CSV table of C-alpha atoms and ligand atoms in Angstrom, one decimal:
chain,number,residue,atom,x,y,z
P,1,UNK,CA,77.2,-19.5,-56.2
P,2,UNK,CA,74.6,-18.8,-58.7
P,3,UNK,CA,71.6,-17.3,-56.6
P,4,UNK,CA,71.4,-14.2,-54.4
P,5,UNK,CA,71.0,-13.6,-50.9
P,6,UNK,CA,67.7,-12.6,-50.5
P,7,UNK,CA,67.6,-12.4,-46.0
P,8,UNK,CA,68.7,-9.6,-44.0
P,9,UNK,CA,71.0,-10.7,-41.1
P,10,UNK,CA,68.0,-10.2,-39.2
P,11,UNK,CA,66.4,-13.1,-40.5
P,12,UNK,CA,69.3,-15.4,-41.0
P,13,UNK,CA,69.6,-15.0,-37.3
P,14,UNK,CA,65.8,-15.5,-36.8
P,15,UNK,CA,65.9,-18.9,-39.2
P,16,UNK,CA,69.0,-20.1,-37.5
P,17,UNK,CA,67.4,-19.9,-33.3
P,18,UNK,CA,64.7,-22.0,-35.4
P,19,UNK,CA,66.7,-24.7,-36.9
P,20,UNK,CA,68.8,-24.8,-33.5
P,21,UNK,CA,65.6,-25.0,-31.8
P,22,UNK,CA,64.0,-27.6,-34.0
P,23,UNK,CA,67.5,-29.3,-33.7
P,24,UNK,CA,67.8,-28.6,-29.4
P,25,UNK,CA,64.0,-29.6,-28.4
P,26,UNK,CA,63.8,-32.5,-31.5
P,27,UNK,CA,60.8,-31.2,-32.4
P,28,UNK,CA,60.0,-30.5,-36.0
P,29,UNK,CA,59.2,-27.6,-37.9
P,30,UNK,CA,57.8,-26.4,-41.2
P,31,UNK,CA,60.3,-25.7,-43.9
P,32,UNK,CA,61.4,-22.6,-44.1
P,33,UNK,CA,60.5,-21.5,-47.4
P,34,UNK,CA,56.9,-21.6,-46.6
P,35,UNK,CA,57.5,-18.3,-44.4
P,36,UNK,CA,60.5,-17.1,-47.2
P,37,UNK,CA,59.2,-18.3,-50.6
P,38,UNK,CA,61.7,-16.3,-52.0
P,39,UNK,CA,64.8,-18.0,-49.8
P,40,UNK,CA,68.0,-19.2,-52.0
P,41,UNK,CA,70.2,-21.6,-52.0
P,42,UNK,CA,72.7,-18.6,-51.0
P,43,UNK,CA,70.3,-17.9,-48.4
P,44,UNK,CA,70.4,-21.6,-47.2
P,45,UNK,CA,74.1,-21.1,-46.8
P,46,UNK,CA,74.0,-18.0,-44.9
P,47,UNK,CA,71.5,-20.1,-42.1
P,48,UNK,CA,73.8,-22.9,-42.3
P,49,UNK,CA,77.3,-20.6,-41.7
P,50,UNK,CA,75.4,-19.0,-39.0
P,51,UNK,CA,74.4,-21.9,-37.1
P,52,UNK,CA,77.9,-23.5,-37.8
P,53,UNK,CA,79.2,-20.3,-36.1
P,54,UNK,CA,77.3,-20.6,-33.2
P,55,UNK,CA,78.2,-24.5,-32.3
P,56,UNK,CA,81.8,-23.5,-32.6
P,57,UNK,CA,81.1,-20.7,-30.1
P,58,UNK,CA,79.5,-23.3,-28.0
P,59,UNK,CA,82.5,-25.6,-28.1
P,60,UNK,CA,81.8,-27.8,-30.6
P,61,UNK,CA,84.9,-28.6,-33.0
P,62,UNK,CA,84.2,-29.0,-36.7
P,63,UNK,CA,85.5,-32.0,-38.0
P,64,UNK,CA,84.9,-32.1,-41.5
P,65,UNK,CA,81.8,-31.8,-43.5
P,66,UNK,CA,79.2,-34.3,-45.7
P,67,UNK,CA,78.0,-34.4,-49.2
P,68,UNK,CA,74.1,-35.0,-49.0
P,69,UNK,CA,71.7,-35.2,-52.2
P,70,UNK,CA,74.2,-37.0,-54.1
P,71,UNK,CA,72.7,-39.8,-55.7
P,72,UNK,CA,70.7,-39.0,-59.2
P,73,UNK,CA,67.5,-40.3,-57.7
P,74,UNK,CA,67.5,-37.7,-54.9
P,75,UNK,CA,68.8,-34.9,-57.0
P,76,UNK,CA,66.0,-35.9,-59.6
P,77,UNK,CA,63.6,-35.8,-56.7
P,78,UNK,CA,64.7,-32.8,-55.7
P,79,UNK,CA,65.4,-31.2,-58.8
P,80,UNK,CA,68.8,-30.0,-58.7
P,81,UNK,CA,72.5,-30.9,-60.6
P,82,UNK,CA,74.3,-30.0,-56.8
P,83,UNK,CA,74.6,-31.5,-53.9
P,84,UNK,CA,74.5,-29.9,-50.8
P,85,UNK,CA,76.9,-29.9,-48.2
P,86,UNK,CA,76.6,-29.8,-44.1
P,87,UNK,CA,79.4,-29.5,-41.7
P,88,UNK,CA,79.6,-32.0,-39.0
P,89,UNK,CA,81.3,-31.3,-35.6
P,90,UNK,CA,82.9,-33.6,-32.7
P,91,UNK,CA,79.1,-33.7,-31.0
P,92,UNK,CA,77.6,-35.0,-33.9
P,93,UNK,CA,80.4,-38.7,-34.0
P,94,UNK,CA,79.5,-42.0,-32.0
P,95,UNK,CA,81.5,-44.9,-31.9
P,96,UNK,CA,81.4,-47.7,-33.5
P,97,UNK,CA,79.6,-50.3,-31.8
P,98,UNK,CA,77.9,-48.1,-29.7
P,99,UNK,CA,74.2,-47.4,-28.2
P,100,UNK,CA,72.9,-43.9,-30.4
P,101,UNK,CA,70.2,-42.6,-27.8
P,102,UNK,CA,66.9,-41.5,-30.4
P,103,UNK,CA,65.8,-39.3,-27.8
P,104,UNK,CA,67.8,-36.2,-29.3
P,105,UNK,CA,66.2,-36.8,-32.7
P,106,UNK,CA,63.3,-36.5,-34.9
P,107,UNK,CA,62.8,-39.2,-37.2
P,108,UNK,CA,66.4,-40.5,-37.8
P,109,UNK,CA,67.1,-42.8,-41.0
P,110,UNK,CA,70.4,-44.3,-41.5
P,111,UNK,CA,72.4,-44.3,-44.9
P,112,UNK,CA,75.7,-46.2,-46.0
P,113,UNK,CA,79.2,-43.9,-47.1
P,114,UNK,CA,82.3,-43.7,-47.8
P,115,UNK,CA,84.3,-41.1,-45.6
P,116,UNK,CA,87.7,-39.6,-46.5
P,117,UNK,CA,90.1,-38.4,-44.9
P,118,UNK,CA,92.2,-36.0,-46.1
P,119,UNK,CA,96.4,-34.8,-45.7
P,120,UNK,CA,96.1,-31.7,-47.8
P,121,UNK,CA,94.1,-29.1,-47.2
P,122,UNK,CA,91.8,-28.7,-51.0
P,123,UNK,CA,91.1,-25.3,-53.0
P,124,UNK,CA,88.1,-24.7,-55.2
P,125,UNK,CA,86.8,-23.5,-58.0
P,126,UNK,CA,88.0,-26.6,-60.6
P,127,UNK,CA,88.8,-29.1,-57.7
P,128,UNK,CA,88.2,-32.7,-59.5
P,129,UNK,CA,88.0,-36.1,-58.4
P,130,UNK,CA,91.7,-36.5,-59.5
P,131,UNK,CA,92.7,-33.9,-57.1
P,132,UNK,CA,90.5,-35.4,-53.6
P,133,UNK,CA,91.9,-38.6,-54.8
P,134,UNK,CA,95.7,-37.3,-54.6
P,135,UNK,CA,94.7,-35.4,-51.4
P,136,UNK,CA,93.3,-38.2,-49.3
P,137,UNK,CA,95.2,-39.8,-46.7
P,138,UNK,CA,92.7,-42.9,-46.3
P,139,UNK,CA,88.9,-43.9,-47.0
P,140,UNK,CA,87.0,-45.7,-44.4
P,141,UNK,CA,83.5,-47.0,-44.3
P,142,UNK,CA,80.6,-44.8,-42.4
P,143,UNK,CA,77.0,-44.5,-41.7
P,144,UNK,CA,75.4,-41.4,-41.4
P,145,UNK,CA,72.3,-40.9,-39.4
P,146,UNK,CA,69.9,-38.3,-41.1
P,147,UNK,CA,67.4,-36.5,-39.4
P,148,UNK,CA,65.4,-33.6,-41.1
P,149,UNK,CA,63.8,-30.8,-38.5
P,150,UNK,CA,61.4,-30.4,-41.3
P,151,UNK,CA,58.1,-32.2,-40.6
P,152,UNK,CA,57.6,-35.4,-42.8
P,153,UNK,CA,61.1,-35.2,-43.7
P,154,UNK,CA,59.7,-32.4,-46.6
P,155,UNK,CA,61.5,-29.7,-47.9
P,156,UNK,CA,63.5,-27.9,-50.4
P,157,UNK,CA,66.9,-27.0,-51.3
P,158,UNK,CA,67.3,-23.5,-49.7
P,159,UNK,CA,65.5,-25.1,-46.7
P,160,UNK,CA,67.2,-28.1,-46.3
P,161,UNK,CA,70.7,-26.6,-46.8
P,162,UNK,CA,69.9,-24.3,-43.7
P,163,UNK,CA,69.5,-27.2,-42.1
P,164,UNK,CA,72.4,-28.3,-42.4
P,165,UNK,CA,72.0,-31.2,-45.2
P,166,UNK,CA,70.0,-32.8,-42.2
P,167,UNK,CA,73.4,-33.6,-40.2
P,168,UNK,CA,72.9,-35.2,-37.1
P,169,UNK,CA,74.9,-38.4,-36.3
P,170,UNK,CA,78.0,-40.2,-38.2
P,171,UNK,CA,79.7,-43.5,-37.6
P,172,UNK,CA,83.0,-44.4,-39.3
P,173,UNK,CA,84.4,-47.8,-38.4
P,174,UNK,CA,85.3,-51.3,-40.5
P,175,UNK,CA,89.2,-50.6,-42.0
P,176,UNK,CA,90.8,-47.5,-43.1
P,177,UNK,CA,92.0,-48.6,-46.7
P,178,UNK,CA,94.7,-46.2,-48.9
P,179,UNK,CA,92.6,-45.2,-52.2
P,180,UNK,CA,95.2,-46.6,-54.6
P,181,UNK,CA,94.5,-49.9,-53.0
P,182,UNK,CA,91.0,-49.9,-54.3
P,183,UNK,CA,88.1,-49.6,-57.1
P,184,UNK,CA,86.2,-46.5,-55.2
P,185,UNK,CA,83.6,-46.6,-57.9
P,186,UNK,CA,82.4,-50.5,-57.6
P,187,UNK,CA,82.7,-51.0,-53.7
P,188,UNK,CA,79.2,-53.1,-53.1
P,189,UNK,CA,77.6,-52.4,-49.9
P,190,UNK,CA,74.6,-54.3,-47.7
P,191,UNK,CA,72.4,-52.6,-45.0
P,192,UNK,CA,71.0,-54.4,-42.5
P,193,UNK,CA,68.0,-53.7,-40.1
P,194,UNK,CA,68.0,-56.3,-37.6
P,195,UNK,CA,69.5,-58.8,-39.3
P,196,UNK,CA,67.1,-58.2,-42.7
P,197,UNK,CA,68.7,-57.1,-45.8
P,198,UNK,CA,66.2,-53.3,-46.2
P,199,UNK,CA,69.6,-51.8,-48.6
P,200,UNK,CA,71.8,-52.8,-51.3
P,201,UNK,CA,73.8,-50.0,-53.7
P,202,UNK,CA,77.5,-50.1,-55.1
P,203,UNK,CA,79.4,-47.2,-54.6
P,204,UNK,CA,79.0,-45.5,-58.0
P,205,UNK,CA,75.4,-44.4,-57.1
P,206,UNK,CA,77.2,-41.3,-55.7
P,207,UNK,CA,77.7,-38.8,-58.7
P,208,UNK,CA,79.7,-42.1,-60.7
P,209,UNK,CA,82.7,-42.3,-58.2
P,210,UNK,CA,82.3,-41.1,-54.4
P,211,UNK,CA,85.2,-38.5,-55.4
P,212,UNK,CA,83.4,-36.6,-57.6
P,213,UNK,CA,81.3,-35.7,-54.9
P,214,UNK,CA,84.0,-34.7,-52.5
P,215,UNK,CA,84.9,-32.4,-55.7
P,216,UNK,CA,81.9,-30.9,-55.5
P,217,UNK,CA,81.5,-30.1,-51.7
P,218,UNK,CA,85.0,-28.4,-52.3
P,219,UNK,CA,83.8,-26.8,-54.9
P,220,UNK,CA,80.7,-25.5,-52.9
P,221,UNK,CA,83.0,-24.4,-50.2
P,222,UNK,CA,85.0,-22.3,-52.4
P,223,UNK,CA,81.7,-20.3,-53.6
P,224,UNK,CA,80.8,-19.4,-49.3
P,225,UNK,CA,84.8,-18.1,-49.5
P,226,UNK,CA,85.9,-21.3,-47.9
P,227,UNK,CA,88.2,-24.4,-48.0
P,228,UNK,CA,89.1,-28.2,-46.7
P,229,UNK,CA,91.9,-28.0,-44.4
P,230,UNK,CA,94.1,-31.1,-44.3
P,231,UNK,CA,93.3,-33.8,-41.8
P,232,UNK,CA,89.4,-33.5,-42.6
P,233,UNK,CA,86.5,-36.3,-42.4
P,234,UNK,CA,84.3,-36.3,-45.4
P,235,UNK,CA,81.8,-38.1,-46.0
P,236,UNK,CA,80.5,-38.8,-49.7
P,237,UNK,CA,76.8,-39.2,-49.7
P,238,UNK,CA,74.4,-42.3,-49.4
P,239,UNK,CA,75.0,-45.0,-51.2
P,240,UNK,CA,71.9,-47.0,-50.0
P,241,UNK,CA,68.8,-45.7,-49.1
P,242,UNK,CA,68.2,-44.2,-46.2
P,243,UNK,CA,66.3,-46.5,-43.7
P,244,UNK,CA,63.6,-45.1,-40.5
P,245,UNK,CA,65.0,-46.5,-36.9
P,246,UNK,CA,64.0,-46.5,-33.9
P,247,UNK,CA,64.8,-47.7,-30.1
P,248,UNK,CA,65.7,-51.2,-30.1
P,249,UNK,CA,66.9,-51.3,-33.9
P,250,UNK,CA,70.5,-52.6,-34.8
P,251,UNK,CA,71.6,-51.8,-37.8
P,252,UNK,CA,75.0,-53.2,-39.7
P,253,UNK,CA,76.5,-51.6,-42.7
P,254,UNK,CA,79.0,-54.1,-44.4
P,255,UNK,CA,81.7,-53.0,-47.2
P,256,UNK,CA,83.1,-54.9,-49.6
P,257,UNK,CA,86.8,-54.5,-48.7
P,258,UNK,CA,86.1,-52.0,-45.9
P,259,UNK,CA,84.6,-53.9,-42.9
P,260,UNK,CA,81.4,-52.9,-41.3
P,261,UNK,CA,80.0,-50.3,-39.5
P,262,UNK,CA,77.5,-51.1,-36.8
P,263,UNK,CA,75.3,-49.2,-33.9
P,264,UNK,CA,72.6,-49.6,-32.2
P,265,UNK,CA,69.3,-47.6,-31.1
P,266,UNK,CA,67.9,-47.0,-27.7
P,267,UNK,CA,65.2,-44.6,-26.2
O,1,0L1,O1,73.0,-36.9,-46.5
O,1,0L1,C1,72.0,-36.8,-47.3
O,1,0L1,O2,72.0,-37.2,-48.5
O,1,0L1,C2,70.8,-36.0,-46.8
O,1,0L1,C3,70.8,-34.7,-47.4
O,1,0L1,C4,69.6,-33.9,-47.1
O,1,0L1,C5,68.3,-34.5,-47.7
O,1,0L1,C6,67.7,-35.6,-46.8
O,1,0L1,O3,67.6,-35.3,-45.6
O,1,0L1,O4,67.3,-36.6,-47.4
O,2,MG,MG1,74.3,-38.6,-46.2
């Protein structure tokens, strides 16, 4: 990683009982950088292993991880050439189909993805798309619900990264589909809000082909010392927008040659 740490253990732990709390009570928070202005993107990292650490320790089971900040528009936005990456654990999944409850969350927004799963475990430095590509067992389509404990949704790299990339909910669903059966780069997709059209994005939007962006999350693993085991769920950043829901919205992600992802909100 290029930046330093700049936190004492002390204060990782301190910023982690915050995000959890944030995360635990839904209730949002500044972002963190306004008490740490000096806070890294290493820094971010060493928040986000800690709190990773902690919902293992509680039981949770880490299934894979996410890409986030992976379209140019967001990474223009936010001023960076990286995405980020957040884990995502068993507690985090809902089925397809199913009833989300809005009660644990902030201000959730829903994006469109493509999720891979993986049979070999992948190694950075110098992972490419080439390499995720030969290492996937299947793609399938997913939704990702968002939801930033910062207050607005405002925050900065170090920040948001300590936050987990904003992880909080994932849907995969529609068909699982081998890679070499498809264009991964021109895949069209449509989100609907209660039956309206609110999204519309072909897969490319993420970093030119969804794979480069798996590339990069391995190759962000490999700077924290880590790496993707076989048999894991990625998912490859938004290609849509991210769209505000609430209780009582249904929302309907359809893929062109994947099938559709649905869910639903209540209170
Ligand atoms: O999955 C994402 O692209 C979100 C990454 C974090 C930034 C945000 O919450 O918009
Ligand atoms: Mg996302």
């Amino acid at each position: 990683m290029s930046d330093e740490l700049t936190l004492s253990r002390e204060d990782v732990v301190r910023l982690c009982e915050r995000v959890e709390g944030a995360q635990s009570r839904a209730q949002a928070i500044p972002k963190l950088t306004d008490e740490y202005p000096r806070m890294t993107v290493a820094d971010g990292y060493a928040v986000q292993n800690e709190l990773r650490r902690r919902f293992v320790a509680q039981g949770q089971r880490l299934v894979g991880w996410k890409a986030g900040l992976t379209s140019k528009a967001k990474m223009r936005q936010m001023g960076v050439d990286v995405p980020s990456i957040g884990f995502l654990t068993d507690r985090m999944a809902c089925p397809e189909s199913s009833a989300i409850s809005v009660s644990g969350l902030i201000h959730p927004r829903v994006e469109c993805e493509v999720a891979f799963v993986t049979r070999e475990t992948l190694r950075g430095p110098g992972c490419t798309a080439q390499d995720v590509l030969a290492a996937t067992d299947h793609v399938l389509p997913a939704a990702e619900i968002i939801d930033s404990r910062f207050a607005g949704f405002k925050f900065d790299l170090p920040s948001v990264i300590a936050d987990n990339s904003s992880s909080a909910r994932f849907v995969g669903g529609g068909r699982a589909r081998y890679v070499e059966d498809l264009d991964l780069r021109t895949l069209g997709v449509v989100l609907e809000k209660n039956g309206e059209i609110l999204g519309l994005g072909a897969s490319a939007a993420v970093l030119g082909h969804p794979a480069e962006a798996v590339a990069m999350l391995v190759n962000i693993l490999a700077g924290l010392g880590e790496s993707l085991p076989a048999g894991s769920f990625v998912m490859s950043g938004g290609i849509t927008e991210a769209i505000p829901v609430g209780p009582g919205d249904s929302v309907v992600a359809r893929f062109q040659e994947l099938g559709s992802v649905s869910m639903r909100f209540t209170e």
